[in-house]
Short mmCIF file of C-alpha atoms in Angstrom, two decimals:
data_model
loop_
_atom_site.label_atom_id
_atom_site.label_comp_id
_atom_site.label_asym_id
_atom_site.label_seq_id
_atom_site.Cartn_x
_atom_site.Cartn_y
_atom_site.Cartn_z
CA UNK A 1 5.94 10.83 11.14
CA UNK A 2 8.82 10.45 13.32
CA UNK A 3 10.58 6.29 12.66
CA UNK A 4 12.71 4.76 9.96
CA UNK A 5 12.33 1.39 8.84
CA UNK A 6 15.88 0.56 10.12
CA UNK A 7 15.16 1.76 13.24
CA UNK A 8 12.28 -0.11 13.55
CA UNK A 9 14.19 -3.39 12.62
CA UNK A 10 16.88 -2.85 14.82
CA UNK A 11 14.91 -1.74 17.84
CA UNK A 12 12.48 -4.81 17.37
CA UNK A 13 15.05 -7.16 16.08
CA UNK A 14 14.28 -10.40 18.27
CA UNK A 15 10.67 -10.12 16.63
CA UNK A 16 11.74 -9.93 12.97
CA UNK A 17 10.60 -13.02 10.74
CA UNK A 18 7.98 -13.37 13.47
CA UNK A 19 5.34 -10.93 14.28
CA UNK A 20 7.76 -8.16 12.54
CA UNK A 21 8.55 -8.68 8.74
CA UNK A 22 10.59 -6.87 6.45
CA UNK A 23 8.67 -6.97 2.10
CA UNK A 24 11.26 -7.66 -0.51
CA UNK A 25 12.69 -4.40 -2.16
CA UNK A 26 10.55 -4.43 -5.07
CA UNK A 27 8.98 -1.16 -4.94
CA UNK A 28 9.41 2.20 -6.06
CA UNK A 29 8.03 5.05 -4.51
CA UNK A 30 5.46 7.79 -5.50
CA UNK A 31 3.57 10.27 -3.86
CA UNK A 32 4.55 13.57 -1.97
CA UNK A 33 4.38 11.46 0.70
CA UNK A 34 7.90 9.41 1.29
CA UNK A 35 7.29 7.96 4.89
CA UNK A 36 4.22 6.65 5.92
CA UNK A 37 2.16 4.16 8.35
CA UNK A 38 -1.10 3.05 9.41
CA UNK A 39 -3.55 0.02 10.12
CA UNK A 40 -4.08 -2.55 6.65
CA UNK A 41 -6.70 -3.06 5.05
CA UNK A 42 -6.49 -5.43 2.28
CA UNK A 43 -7.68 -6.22 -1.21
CA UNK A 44 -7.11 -9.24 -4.46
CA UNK A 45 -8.04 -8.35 -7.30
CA UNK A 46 -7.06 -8.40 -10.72
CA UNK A 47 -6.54 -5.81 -13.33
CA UNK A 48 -9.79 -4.36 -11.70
CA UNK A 49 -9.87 -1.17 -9.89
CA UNK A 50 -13.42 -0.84 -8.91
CA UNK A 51 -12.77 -2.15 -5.19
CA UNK A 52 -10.00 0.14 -4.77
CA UNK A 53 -12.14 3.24 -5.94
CA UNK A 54 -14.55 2.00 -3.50
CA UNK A 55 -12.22 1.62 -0.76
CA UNK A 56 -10.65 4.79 -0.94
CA UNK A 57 -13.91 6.64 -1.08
CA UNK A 58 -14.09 5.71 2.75
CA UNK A 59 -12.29 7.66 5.31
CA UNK A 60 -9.01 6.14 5.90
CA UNK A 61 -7.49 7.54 8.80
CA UNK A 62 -4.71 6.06 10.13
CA UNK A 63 -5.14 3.18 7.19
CA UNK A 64 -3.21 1.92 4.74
CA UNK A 65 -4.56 0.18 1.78
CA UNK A 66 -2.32 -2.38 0.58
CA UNK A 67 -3.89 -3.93 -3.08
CA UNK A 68 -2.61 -7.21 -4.26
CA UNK A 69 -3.28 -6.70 -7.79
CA UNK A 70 -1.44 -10.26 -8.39
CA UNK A 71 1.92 -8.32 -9.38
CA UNK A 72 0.49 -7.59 -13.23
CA UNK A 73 2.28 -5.67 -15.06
CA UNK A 74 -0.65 -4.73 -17.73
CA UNK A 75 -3.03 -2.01 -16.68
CA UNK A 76 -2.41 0.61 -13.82
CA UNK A 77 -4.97 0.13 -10.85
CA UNK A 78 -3.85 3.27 -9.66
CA UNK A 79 -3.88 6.59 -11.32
CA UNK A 80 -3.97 10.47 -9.96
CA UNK A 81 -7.90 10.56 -9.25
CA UNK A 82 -7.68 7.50 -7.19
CA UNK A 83 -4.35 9.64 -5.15
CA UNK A 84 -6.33 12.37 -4.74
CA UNK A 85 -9.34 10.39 -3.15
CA UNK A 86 -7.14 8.94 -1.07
CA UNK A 87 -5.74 12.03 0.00
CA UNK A 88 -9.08 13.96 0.58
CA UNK A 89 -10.38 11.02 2.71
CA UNK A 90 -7.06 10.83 4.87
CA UNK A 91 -5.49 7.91 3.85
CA UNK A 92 -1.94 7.43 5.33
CA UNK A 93 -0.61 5.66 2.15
CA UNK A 94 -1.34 2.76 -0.48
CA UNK A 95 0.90 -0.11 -1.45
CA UNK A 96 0.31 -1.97 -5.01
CA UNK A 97 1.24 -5.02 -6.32
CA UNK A 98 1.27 -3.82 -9.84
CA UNK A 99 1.20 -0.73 -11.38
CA UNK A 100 0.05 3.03 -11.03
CA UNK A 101 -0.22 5.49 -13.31
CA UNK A 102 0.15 9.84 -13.90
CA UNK A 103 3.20 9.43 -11.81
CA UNK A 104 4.13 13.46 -12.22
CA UNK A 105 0.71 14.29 -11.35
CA UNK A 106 0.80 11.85 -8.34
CA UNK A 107 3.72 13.02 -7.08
CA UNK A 108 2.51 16.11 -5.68
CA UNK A 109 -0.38 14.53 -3.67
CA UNK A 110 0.30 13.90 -0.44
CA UNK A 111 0.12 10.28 -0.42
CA UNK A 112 1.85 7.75 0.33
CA UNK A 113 2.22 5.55 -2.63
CA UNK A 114 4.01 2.04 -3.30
CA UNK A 115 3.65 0.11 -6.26
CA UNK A 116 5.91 -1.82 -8.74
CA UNK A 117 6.20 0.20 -11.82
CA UNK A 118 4.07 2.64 -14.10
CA UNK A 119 1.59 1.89 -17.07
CA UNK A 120 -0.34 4.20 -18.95
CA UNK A 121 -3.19 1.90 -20.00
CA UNK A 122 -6.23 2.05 -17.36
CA UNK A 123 -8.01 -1.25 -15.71
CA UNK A 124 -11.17 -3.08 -16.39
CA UNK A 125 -14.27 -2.05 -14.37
CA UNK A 126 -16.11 -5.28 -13.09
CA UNK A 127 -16.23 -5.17 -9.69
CA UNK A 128 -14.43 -8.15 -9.21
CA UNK A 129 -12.35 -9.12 -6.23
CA UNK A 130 -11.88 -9.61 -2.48
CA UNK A 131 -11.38 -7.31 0.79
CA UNK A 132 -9.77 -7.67 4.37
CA UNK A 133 -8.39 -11.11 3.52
CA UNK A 134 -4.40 -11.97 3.97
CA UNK A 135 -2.73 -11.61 0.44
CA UNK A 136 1.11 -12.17 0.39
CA UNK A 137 3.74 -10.65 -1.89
CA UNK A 138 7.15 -9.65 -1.38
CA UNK A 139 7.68 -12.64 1.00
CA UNK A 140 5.38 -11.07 3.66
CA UNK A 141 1.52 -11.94 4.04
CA UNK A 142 -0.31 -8.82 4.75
CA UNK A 143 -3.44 -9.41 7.05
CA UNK A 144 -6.08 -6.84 7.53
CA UNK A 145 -5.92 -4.87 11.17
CA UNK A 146 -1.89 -5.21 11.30
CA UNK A 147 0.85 -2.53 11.03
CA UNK A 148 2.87 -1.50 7.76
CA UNK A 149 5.89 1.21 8.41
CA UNK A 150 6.95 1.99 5.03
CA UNK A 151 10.01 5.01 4.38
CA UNK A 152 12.43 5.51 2.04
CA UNK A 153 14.56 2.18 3.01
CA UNK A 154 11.68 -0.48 2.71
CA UNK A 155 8.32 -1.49 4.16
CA UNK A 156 7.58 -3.67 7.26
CA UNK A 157 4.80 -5.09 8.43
CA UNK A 158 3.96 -5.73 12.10
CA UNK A 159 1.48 -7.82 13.98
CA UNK A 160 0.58 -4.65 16.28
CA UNK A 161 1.73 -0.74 16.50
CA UNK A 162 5.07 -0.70 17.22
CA UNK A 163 5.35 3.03 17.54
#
């Protein structure tokens, strides 16, 4: 994938805090995966992964699934199984507002992986939650059919493609 985030700022610069915004730094990167874009799709939940298994067992070409797990810091809602289903059904990448787990494991998958921090301790199974609905974090609101761009400097989200 051929952009940079800084690129993309600069080249679209009259747009940004528009229809081009730029999420607050507060991720860390995992995955083999360190550059990555594609179409949202959204889901809320809450120390519940059940959606997000469900969502990545759909093919995900040119997607990105971008979980607001309401930024909790108690279970993982991500772990190396979920990568790996992401992987085999093409997703592009997978930002997480809260926490992922089997970070070495994940790291060779190639996946593009955002989230907040690591936690060992697996989530609740209830089924609980909502999908393609705006969720905000990191200053941005995320909406379901937009753009993210997300690289080693940061992540931005776009109204439309802007490669």
């Amino acid at each position: 994938m051929s952009f940079t985030t800084p690129d993309l700022c600069d080249q679209h610069e009259a747009e940004l805090g528009s229809s081009v915004r730029v999420v607050a730094p507060l991720f860390r990167s995992f995955g083999g995966r360190p550059r990555f874009a594609g179409q949202i799709v959204t889901l809320k939940l809450f120390e519940d992964n059940s959606l997000v298994r469900e969502a990545l067992g759909e093919d995900g070409r040119g997607k990105v699934l971008v979980v607001d797990g309401g930024g909790s810091l108690r279970c993982a809602l991500v772990g190396d199984q979920l990568a790996v289903l992401a992987a085999k059904n093409a997703w592009e990448g997978i930002v997480v507002y809260g926490c992922i787990r089997d970070s070495a494991a994940i790291e060779g998958i190639d996946i593009g992986l955002r989230a907040l921090a690591t936690h060992p301790q697996k989530s609740i199974k209830k089924g609980v939650g909502d999908r393609n609905v705006a969720v905000t974090f990191g200053g941005v609101s995320f909406r379901p059919g937009e753009w993210l761009y997300a690289d080693e400097d940061g992540v931005v989200v776009a109204a439309r493609p802007l490669l």
